[in-house]
PDB file of C-alpha atoms in Angstrom:
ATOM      1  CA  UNK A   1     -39.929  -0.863 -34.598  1.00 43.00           C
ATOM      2  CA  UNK A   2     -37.043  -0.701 -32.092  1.00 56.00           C
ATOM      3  CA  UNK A   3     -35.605   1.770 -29.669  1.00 67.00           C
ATOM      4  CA  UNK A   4     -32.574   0.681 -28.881  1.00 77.00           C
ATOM      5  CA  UNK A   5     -29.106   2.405 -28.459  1.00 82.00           C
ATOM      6  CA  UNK A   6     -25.572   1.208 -29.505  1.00 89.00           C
ATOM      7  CA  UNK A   7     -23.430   3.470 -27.290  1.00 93.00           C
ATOM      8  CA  UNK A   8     -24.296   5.164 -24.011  1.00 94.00           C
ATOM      9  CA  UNK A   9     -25.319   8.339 -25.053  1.00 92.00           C
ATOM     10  CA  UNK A  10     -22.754   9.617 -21.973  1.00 95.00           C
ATOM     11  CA  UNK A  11     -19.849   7.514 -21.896  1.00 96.00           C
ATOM     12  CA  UNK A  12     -19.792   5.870 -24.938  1.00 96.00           C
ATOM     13  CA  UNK A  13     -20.449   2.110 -23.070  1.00 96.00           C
ATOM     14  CA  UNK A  14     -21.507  -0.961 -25.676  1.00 95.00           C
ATOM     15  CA  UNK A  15     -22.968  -2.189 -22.039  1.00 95.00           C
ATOM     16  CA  UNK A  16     -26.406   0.105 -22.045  1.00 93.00           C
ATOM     17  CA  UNK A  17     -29.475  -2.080 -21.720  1.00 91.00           C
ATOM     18  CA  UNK A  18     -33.367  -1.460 -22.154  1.00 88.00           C
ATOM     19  CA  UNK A  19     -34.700  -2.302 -18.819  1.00 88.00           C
ATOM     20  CA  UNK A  20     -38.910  -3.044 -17.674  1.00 84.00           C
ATOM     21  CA  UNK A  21     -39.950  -1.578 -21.215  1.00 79.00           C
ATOM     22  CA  UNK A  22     -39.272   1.896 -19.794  1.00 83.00           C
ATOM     23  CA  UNK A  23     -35.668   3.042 -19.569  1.00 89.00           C
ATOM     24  CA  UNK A  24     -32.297   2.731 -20.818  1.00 91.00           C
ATOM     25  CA  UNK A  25     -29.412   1.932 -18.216  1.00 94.00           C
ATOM     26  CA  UNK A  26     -25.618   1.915 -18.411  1.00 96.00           C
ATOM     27  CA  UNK A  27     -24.130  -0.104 -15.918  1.00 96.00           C
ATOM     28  CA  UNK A  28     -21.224   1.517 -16.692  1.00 97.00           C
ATOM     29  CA  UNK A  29     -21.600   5.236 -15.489  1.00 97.00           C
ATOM     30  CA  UNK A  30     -25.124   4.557 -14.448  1.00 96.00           C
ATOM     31  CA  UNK A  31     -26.464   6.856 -17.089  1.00 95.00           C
ATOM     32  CA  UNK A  32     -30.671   6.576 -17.123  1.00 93.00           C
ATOM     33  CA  UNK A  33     -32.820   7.686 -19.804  1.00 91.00           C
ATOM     34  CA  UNK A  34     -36.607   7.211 -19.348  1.00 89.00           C
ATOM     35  CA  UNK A  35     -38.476   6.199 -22.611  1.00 84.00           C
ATOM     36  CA  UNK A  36     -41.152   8.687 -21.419  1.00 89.00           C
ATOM     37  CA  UNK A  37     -44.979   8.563 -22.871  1.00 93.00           C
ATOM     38  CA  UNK A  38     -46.059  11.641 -25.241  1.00 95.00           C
ATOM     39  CA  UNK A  39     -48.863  13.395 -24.861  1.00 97.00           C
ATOM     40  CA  UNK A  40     -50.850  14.274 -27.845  1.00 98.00           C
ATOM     41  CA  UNK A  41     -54.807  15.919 -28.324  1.00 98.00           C
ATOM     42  CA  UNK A  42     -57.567  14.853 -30.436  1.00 98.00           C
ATOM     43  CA  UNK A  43     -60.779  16.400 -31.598  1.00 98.00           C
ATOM     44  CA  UNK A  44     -64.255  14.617 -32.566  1.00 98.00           C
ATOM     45  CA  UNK A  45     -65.844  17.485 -34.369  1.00 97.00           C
ATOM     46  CA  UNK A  46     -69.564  16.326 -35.087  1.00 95.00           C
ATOM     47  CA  UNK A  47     -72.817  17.404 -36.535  1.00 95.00           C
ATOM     48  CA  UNK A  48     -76.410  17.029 -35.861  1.00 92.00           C
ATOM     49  CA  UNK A  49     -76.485  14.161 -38.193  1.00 93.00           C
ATOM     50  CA  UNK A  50     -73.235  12.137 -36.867  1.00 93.00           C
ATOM     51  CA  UNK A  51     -70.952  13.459 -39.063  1.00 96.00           C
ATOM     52  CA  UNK A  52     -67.238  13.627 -38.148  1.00 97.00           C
ATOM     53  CA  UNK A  53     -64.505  15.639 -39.960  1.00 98.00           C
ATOM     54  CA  UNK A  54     -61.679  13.272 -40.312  1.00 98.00           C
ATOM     55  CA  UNK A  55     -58.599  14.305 -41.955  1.00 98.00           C
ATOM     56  CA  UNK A  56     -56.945  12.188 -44.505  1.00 98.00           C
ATOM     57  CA  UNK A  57     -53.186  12.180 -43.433  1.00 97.00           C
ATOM     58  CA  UNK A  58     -50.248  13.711 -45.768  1.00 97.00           C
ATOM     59  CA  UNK A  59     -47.230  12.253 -44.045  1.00 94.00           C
ATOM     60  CA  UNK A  60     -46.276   9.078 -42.518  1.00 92.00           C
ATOM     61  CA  UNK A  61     -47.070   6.983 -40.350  1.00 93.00           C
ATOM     62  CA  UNK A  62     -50.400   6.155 -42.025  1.00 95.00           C
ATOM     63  CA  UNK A  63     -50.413   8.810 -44.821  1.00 96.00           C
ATOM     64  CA  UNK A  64     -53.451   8.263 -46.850  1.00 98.00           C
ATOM     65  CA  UNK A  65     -55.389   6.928 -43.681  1.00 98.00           C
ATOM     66  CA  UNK A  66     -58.173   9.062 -41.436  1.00 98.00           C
ATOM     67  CA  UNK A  67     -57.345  10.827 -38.173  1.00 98.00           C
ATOM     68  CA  UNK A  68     -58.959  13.290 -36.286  1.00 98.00           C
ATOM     69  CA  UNK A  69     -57.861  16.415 -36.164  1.00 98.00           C
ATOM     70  CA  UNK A  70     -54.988  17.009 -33.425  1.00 97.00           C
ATOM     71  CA  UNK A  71     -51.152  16.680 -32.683  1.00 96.00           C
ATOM     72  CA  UNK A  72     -48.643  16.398 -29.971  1.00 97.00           C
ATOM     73  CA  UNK A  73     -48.872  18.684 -27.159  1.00 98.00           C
ATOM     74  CA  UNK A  74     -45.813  21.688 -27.139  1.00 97.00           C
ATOM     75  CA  UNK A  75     -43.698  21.647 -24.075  1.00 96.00           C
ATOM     76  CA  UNK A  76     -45.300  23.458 -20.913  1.00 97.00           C
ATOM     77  CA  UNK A  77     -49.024  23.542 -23.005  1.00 98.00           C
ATOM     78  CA  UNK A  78     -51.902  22.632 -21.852  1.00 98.00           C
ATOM     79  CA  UNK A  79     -54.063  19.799 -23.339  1.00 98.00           C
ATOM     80  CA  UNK A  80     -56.931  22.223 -23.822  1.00 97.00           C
ATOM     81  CA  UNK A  81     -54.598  25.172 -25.606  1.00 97.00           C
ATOM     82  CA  UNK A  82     -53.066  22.383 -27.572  1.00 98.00           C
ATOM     83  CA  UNK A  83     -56.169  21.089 -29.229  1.00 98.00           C
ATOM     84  CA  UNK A  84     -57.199  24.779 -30.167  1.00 97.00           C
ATOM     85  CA  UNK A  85     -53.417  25.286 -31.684  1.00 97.00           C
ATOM     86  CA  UNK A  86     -53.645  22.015 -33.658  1.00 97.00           C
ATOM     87  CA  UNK A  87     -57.110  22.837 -34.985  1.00 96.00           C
ATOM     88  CA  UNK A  88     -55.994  26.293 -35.814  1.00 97.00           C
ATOM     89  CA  UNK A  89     -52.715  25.269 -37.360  1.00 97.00           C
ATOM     90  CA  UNK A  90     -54.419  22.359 -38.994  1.00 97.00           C
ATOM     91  CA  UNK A  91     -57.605  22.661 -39.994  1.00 97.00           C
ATOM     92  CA  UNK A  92     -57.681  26.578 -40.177  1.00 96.00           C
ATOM     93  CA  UNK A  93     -60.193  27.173 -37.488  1.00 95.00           C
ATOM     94  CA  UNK A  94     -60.131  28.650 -33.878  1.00 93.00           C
ATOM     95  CA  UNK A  95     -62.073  25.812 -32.165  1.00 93.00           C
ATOM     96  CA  UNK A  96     -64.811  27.166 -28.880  1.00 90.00           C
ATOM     97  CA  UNK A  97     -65.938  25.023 -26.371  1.00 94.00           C
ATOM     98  CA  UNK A  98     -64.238  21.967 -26.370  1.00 95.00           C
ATOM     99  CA  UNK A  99     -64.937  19.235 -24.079  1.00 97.00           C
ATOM    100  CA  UNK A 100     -63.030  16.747 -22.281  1.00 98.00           C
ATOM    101  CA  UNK A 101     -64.174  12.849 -23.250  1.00 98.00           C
ATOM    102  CA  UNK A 102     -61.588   9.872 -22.457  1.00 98.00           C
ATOM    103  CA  UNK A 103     -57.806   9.547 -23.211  1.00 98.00           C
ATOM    104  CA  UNK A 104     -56.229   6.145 -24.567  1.00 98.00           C
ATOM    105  CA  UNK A 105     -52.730   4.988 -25.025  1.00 97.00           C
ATOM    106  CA  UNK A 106     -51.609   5.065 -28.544  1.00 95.00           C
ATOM    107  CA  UNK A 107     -48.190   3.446 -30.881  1.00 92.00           C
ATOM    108  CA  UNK A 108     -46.955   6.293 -33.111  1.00 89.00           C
ATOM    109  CA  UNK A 109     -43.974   4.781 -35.245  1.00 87.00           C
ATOM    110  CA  UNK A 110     -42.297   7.198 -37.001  1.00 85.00           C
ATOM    111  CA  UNK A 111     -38.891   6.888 -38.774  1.00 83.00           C
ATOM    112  CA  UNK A 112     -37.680   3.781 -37.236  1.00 80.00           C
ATOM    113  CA  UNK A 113     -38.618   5.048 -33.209  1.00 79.00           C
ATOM    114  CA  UNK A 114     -42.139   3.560 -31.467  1.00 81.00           C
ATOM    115  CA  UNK A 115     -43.281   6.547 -29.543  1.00 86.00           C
ATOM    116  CA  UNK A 116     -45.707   5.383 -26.741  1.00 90.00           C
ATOM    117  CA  UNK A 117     -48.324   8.049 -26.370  1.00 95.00           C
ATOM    118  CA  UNK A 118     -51.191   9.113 -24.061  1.00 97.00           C
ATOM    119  CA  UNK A 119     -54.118  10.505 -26.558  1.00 98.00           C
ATOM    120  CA  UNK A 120     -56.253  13.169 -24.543  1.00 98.00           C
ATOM    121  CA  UNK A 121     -59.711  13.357 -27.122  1.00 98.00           C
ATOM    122  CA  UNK A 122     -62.077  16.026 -27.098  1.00 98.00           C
ATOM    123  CA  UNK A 123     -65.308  16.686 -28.818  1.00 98.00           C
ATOM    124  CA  UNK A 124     -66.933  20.163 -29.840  1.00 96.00           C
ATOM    125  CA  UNK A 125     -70.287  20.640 -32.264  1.00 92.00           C
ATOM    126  CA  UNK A 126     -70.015  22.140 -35.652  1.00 93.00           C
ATOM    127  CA  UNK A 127     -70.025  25.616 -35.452  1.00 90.00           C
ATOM    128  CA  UNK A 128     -73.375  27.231 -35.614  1.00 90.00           C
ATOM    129  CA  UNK A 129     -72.975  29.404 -39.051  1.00 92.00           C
ATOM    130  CA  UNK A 130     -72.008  25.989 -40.628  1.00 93.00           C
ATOM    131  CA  UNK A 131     -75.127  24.460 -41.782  1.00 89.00           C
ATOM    132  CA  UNK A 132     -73.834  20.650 -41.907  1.00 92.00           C
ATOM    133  CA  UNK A 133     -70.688  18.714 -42.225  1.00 96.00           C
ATOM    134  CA  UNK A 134     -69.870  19.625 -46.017  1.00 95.00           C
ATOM    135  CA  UNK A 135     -70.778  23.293 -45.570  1.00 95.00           C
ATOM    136  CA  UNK A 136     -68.029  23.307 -42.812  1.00 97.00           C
ATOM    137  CA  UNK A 137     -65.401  21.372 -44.887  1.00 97.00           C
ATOM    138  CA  UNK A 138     -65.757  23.948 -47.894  1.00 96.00           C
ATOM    139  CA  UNK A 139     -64.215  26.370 -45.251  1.00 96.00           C
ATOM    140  CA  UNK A 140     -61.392  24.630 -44.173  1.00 97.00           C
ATOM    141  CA  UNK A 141     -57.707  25.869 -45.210  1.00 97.00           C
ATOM    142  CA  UNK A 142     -55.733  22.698 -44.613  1.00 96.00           C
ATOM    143  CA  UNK A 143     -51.870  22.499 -43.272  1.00 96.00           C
ATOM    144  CA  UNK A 144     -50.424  21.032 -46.800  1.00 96.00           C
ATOM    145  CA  UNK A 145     -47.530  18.948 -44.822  1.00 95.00           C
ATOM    146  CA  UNK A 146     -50.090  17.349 -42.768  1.00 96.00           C
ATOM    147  CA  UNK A 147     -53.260  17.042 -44.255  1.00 97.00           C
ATOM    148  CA  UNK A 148     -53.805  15.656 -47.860  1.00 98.00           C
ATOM    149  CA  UNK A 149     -58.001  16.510 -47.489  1.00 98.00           C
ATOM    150  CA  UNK A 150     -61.077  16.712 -45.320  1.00 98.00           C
ATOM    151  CA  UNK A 151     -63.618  13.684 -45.628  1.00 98.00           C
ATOM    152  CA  UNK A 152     -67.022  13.313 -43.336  1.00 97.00           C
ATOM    153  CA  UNK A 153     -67.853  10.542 -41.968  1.00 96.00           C
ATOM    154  CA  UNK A 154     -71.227   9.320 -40.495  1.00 96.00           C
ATOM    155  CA  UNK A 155     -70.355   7.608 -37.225  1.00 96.00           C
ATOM    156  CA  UNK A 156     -73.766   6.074 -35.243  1.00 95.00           C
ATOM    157  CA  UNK A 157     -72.451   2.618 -34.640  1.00 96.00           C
ATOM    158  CA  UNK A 158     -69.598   0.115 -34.304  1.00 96.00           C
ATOM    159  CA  UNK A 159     -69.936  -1.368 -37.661  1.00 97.00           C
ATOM    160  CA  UNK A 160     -69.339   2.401 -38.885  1.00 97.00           C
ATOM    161  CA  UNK A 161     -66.387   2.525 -36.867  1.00 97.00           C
ATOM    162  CA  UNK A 162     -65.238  -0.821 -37.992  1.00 97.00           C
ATOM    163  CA  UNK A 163     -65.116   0.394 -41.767  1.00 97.00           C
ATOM    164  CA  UNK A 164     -63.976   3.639 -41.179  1.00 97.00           C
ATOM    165  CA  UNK A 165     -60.086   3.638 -42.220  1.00 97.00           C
ATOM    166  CA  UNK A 166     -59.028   5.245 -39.340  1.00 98.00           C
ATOM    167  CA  UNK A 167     -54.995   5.565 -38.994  1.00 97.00           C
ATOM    168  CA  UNK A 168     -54.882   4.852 -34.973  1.00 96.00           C
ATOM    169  CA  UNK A 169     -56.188   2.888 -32.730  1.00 96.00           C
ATOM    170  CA  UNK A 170     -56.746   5.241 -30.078  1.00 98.00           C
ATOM    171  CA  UNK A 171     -58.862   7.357 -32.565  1.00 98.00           C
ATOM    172  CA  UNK A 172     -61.017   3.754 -32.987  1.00 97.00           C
ATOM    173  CA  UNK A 173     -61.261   3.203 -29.363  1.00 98.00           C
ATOM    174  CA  UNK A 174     -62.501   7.323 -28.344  1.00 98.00           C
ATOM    175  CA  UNK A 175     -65.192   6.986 -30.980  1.00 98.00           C
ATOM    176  CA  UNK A 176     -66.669   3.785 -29.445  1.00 97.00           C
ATOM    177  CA  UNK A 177     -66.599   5.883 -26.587  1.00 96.00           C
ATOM    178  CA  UNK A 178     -67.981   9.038 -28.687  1.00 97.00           C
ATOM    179  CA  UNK A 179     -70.555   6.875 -29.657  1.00 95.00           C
ATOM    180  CA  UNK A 180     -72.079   5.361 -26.339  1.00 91.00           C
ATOM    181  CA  UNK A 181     -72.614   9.121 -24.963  1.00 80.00           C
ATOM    182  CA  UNK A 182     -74.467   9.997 -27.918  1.00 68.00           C
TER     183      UNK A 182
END
C-alpha cells in the first residue's frame, strides 16, 4: 500500500514529498498535510463460558475473516458513544455497560490507502436474558454491507487466539490482553 501524492493538492507542485512517515510537504508553497492516525472502537462481547461474538466481515479489507464488533469513531464522538453506535448499527443491539480495556495501533488498507489507526477495545458480558453465546446470536439483525454472519468463538488461551482467523492484528493483540484479566 502507498500514500503518496502526484501534485500538491494546493498548487499543483510535482515537488511534494512524504516526510518522517507522517506528513506531506511542498517545498513549493509550503503546503502540509498530516497523515493523521484514526481512531476506531472495538467490543469483546463474552460469556460465562469464554465465548466471543466475532463477526465474519462482508467487505474488504479481510472480507470473509473475524473481527469484533466495532468501527471508526464519527467526528466530535466519543469512544464510548461510538462503540454503542457501531454495536447498534451493526450487530442490532444497544450495548450497557461497557468497559474500557487497552487500545493498540492497527494497519487498515483499504482501496489502495494504509490508514494508521489507534483501536480503543472494550469488553461488556452477554446480556442477562441471553442464556449463552448462541442464544444471543439467534437475536442479532446484522448490517448486510458489513457483516456476512455471527460466529462464537471460545477464547481461554493463546493457542485459541492463534487459530482464531481474526482479520486484525490489533483484535489478536486486545484478546491476549482479554485473556490475562480473565
Amino acid at each position: 500500500m502507498s500514500n503518496e501524492f502526484n501534485f500538491c493538492p494546493k498548487c499543483g507542485s510535482k515537488k511534494i514529498e512524504y516526510r518522517e512517515n507522517k506528513k506531506w510537504f511542498c517545498p513549493d508553497c509550503a503546503f502540509d498535510l498530516y497523515n493523521n492516525v484514526a481512531a476506531a472502537v472495538g467490543l469483546i462481547i463474552c460469556d460465562k463460558n469464554h465465548n466471543i461474538l466475532l463477526e465474519v466481515r462482508a467487505k474488504d479489507p479481510q472480507k470473509g475473516m473475524l473481527a469484533l464488533p466495532g468501527g471508526f469513531i464519527d467526528p466530535d464522538e466519543a469512544a464510548e458513544v461510538a462503540v454503542i453506535r457501531e454495536c447498534r448499527e451493526e450487530i442490532g443491539v444497544d450495548i450497557q455497560g461497557a468497559k474500557f480495556l487497552c487500545t493498540y495501533p492497527n494497519t487498515y488498507d483499504y482501496k489502495g490507502i494504509s490508514y494508521k489507526t489507534c483501536d480503543i477495545f472494550f469488553t461488556v458480558d452477554l446480556p442477562s436474558e441471553y442464556s449463552d453465546m448462541e442464544a444471543f446470536i439467534k437475536s442479532l439483525k446484522k448490517q448486510e454491507s458489513e457483516v456476512l454472519d455471527f460466529v462464537s468463538y471460545k477464547i481461554q488461551s493463546q493457542e485459541d487466539i492463534d487459530n482464531c482467523p481474526l482479520a486484525f492484528e490489533s483484535a489478536r493483540k486486545t484478546l491476549k490482553e482479554f485473556i490475562k484479566g480473565k
